[in-house]
Coordinates of C-alpha atoms and ligand atoms in Angstrom, one line a residue:
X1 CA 123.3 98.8 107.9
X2 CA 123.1 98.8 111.9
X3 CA 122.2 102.4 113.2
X4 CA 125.4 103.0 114.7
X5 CA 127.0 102.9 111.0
X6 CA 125.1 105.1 109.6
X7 CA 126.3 107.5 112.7
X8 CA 129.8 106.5 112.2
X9 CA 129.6 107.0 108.1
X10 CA 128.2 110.9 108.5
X11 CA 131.2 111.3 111.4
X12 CA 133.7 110.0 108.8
X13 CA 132.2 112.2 105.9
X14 CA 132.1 115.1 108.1
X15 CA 135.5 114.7 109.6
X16 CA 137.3 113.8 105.9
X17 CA 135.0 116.9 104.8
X18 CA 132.8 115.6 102.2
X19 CA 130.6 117.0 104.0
X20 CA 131.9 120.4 105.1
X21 CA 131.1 124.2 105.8
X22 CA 129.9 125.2 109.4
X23 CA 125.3 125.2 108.0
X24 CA 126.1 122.0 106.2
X25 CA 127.7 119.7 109.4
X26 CA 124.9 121.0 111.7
X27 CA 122.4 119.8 109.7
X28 CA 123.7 116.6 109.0
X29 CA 124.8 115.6 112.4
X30 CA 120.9 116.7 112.8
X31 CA 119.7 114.1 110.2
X32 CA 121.8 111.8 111.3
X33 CA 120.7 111.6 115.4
X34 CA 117.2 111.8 113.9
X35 CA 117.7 108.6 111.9
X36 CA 119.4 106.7 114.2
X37 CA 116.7 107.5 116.8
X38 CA 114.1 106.0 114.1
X39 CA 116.3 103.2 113.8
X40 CA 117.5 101.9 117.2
X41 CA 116.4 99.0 119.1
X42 CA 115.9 100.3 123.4
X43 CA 115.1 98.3 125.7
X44 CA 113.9 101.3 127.9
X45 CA 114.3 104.9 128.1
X46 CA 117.2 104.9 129.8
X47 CA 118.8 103.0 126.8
X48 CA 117.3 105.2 124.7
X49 CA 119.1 108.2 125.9
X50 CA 122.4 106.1 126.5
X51 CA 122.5 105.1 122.6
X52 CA 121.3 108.6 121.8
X53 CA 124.2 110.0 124.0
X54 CA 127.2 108.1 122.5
X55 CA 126.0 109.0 119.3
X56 CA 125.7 112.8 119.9
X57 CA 129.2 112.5 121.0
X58 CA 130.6 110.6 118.0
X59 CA 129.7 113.2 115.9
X60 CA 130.3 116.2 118.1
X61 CA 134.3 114.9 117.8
X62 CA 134.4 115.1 114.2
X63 CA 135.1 119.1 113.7
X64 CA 136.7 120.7 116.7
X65 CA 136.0 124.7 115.8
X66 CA 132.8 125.0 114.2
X67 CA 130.0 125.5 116.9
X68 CA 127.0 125.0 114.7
X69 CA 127.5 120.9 115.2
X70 CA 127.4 121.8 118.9
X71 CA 124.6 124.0 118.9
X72 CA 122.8 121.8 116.3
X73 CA 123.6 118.8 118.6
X74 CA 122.3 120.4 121.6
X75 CA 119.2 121.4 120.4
X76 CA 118.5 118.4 119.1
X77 CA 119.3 116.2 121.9
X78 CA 117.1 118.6 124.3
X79 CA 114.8 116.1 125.0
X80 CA 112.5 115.6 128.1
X81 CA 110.5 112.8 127.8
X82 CA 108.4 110.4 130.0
X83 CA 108.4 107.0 127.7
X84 CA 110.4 106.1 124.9
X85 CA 108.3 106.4 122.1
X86 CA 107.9 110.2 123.2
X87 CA 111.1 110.7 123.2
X88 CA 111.7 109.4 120.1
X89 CA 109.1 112.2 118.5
X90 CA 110.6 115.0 120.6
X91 CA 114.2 113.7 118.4
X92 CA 112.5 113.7 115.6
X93 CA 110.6 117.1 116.0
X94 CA 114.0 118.4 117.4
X95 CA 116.1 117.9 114.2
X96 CA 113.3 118.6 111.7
X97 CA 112.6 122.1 113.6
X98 CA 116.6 122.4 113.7
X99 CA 116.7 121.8 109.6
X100 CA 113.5 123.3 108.8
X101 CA 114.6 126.6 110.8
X102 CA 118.5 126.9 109.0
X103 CA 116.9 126.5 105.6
X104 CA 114.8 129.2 106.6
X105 CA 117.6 132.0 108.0
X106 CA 119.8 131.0 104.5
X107 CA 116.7 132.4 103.1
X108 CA 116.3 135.1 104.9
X109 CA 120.0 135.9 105.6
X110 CA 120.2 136.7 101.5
X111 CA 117.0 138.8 101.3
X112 CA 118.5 141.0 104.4
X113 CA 121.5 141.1 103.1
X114 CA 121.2 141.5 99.1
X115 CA 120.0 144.8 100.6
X116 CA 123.6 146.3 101.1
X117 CA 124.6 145.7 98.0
X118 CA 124.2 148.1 95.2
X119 CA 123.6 147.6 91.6
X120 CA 127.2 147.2 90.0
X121 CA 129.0 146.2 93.2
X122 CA 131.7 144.1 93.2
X123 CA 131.8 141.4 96.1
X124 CA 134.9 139.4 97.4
X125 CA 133.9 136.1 99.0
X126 CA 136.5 134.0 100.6
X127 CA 135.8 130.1 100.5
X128 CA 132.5 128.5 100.6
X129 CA 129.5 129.5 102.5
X130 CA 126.3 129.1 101.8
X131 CA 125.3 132.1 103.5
X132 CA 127.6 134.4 102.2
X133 CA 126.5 132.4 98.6
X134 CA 122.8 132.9 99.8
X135 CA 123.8 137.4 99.9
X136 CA 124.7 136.7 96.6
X137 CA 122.6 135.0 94.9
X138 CA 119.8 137.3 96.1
X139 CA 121.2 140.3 95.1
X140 CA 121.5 138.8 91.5
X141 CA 118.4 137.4 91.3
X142 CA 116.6 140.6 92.5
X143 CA 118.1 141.9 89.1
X144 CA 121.2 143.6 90.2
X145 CA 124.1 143.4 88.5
X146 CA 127.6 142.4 90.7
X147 CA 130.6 140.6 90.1
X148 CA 132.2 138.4 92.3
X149 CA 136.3 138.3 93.1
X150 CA 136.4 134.5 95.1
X151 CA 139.5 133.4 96.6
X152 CA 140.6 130.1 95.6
X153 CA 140.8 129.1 99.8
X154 CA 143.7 127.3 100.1
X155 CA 144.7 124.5 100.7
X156 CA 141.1 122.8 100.3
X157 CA 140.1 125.1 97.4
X158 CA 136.5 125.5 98.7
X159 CA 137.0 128.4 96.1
X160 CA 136.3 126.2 93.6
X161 CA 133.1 124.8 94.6
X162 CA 132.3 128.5 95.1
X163 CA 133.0 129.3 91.5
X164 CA 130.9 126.7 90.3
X165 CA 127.8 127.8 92.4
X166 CA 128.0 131.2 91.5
X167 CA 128.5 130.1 87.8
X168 CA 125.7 127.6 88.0
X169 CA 123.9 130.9 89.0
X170 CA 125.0 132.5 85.9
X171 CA 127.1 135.6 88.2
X172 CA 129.9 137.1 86.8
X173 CA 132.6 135.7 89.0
X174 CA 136.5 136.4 89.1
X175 CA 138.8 133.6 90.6
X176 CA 142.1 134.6 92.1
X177 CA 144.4 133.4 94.5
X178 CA 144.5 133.9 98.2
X179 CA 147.4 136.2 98.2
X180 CA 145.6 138.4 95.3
X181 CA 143.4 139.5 97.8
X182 CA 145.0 142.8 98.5
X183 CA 146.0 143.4 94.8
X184 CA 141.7 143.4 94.3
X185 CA 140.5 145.2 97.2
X186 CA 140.5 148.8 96.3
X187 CA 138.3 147.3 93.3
X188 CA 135.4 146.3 95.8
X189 CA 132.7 147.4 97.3
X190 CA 131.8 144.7 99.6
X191 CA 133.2 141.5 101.0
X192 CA 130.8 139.0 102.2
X193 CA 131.8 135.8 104.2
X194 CA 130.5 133.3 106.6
X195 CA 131.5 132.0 109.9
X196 CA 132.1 129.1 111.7
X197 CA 131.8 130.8 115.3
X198 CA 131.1 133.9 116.4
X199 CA 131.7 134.9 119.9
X200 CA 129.9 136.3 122.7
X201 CA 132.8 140.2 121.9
X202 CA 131.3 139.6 118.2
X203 CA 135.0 137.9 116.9
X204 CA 134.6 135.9 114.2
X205 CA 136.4 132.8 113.3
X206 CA 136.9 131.7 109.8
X207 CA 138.5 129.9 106.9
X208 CA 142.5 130.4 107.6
X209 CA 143.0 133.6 105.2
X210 CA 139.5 136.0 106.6
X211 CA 141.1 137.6 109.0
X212 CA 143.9 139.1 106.5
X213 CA 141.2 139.8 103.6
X214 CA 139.4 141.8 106.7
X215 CA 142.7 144.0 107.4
X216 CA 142.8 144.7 104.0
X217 CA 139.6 145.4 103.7
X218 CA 139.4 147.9 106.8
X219 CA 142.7 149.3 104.7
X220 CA 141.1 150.1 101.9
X221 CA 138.4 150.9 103.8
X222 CA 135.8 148.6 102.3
X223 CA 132.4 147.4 104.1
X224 CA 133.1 143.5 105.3
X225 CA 130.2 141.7 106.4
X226 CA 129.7 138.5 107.4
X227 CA 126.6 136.2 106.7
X228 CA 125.6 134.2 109.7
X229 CA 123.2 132.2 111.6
X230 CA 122.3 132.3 114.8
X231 CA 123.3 129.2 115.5
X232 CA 127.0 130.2 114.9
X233 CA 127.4 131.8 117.7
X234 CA 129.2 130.4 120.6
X235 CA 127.3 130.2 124.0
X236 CA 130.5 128.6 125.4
X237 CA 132.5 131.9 124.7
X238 CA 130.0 133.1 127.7
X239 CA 131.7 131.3 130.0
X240 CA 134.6 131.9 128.9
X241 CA 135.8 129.0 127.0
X242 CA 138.4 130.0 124.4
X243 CA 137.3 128.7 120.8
X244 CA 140.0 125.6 119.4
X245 CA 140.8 126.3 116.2
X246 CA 141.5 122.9 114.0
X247 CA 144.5 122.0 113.0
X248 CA 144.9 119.4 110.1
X249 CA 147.2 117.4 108.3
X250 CA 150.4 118.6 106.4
X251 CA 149.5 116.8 103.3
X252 CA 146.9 119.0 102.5
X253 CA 149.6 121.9 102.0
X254 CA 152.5 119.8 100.7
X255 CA 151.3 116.0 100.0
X256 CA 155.4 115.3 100.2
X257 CA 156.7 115.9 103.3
X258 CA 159.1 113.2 103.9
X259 CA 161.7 114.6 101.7
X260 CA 162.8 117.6 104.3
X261 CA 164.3 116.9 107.6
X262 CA 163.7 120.0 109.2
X263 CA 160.4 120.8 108.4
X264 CA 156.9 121.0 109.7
X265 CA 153.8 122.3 107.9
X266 CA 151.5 123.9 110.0
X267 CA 148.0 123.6 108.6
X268 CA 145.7 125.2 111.0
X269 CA 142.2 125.7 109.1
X270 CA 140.6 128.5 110.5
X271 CA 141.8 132.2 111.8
X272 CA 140.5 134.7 114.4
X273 CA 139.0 138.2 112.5
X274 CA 138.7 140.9 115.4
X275 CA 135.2 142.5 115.8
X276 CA 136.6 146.3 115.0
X277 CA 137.4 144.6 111.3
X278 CA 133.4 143.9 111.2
X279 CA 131.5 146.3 110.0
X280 CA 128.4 144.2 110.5
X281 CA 126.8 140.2 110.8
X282 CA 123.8 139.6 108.6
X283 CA 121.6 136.9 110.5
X284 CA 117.9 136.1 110.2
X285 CA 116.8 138.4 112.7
X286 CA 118.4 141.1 110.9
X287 CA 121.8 143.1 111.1
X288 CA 123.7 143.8 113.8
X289 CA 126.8 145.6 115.3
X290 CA 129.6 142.5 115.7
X291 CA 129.2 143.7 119.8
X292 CA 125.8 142.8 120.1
X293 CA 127.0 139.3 119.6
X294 CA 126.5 138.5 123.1
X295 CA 122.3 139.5 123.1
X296 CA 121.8 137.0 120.3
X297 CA 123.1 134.5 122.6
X298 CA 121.4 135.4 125.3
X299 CA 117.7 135.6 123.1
X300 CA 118.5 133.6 120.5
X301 CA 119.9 130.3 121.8
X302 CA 118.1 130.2 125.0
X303 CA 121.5 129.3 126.9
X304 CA 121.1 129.0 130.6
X305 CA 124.0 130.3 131.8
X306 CA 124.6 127.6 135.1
X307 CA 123.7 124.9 132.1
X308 CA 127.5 123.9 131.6
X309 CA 128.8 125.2 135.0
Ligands
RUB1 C1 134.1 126.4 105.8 C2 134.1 127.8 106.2 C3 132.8 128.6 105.9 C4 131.9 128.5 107.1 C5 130.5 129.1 106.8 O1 135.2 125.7 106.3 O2 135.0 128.4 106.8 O3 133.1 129.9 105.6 O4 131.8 127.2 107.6 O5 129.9 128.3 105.8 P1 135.4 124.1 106.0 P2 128.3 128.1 105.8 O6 135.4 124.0 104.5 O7 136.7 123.8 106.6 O8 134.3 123.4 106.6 O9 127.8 129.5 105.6 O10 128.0 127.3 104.6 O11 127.8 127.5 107.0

């Protein structure tokens, strides 16, 4: 396989979602410019960082909302180097520290925040994230009892592959459908979910469907918390750059289209949750107010704010 197909395969994998979920795509389009920097043939440095460029920007097309393959991307490629063989080490180092450090917030993300939920809770998850997953699984490990309501996250059911985590897990788990969500709520205690960016006000964006499960939740005036990275926050939103949310196709929602004349389907695949529906964002360095998203940008990504000017 020539280096640039091994690029083009994780782009296609990411983009048809095999591989999917905001930590998941970061970390592979890491892998990925770390392999193809092992693999490729430069004739200098310049070429080096040419190859390494048109790479980055394969994959940084494949998902248009989630800012975790940006920020993954970026750190990876934020390499200064003199010669070619040091630059490809600071690559290498770049993507392993990148990997090394999201397996280690997942980690910490559930022992922080297994530590608002209470034995007997019940928990409403919507889709699947392994962060909000990683909350869970803490909280049942440390010997609490909970039950989990999942929503079955149409139209890609990511529900599903929830389920079978939290079964494999051995957690007493509920599925319903998207529209039960409201039915459940005054049942639960908590709803955890992930994000794919947060931005610099602390808005979150989401699987379509969070932002609706947050109204109800503020309704029935249950705790919603989101399970996040650092990394999932949006230095762009700084300068002011409005988030795109993806839009994909109608065959997802109705494979049969061609049968109506006057009909569209709109698939858009994430929605926007205001901050006031957040009551907090579990990250690795601990919990915080969704307003104080725009510190963890400052500290936590080392953005330079005349960087992208
Ligand atoms: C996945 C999704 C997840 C976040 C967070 O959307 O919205 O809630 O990406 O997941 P999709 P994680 O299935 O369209 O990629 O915590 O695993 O990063």
């Amino acid at each position: 396989m020539k280096p640039m197909d091994q690029v083009l395969e994780t782009s296609e994998k990411i983009r048809s979602m095999e591989i999917r979920g905001a930590g998941r795509i970061a970390t592979a389009a890491a892998a990925s410019l770390r392999d193809f920097s092992l693999a490729i043939e430069a004739r200098s440095l310049e070429d080096f960082n040419l190859q390494m460029k048109r790479a980055a920007d394969l994959l940084l097309k494949t998902r248009p909302t989630a800012v975790s393959l940006s920020n993954a991307i970026r750190m990876v490629m934020k390499y200064r180097a003199e010669t070619l063989a040091s630059a490809r080490t600071a690559v290498v180092l770049n993507a392993n520290c990148f990997i090394e450090n999201s397996e280690k917030a997942l980690e910490k993300i559930g022992r922080i925040g297994s530590r608002r939920i209470r034995d007997g809770d019940v928990v409403l998850t919507h889709c699947n994230s392994l962060a909000a997953i990683s909350v869970l699984s803490t909280a049942h490990k440390s010997g609490k009892k909970i039950k989990v309501i999942a929503t079955e996250s149409r139209p890609r059911f990511q529900g599903i592959t929830t389920i079978g985590m939290l079964d494999r897990l051995g957690i007493e788990t509920e599925l319903i459908v998207d529209s039960a969500a409201r039915s459940v709520m005054n049942e639960v205690d908590l709803v955890v979910v992930g994000a794919d960016v947060i931005t610099a006000n602390g808005t979150l964006v989401n699987k379509i469907g969070t932002a609706q499960i947050a109204l109800f939740a503020s309704e029935a005036r249950t705790s919603f918390m989101v399970a996040a990275e650092t990394y999932k926050f949006s230095p762009q939103t700084i300068l002011g750059e409005l988030v795109t949310i993806e839009e994909r196709e109608a065959g997802e929602v109705l494979p049969d289209i061609s049968k109506y004349s006057h009909v569209r389907v709109r698939n858009p695949a994430f929605d926007v949750t205001p901050h006031q529906y957040i009551d907090m964002i579990c990250t690795e360095v601990g919990v915080i107010p969704p307003e104080m998203s725009y510190l963890i940008i400052k500290e936590r990504l080392g953005w330079e704010m005349d960087e992208d000017i």
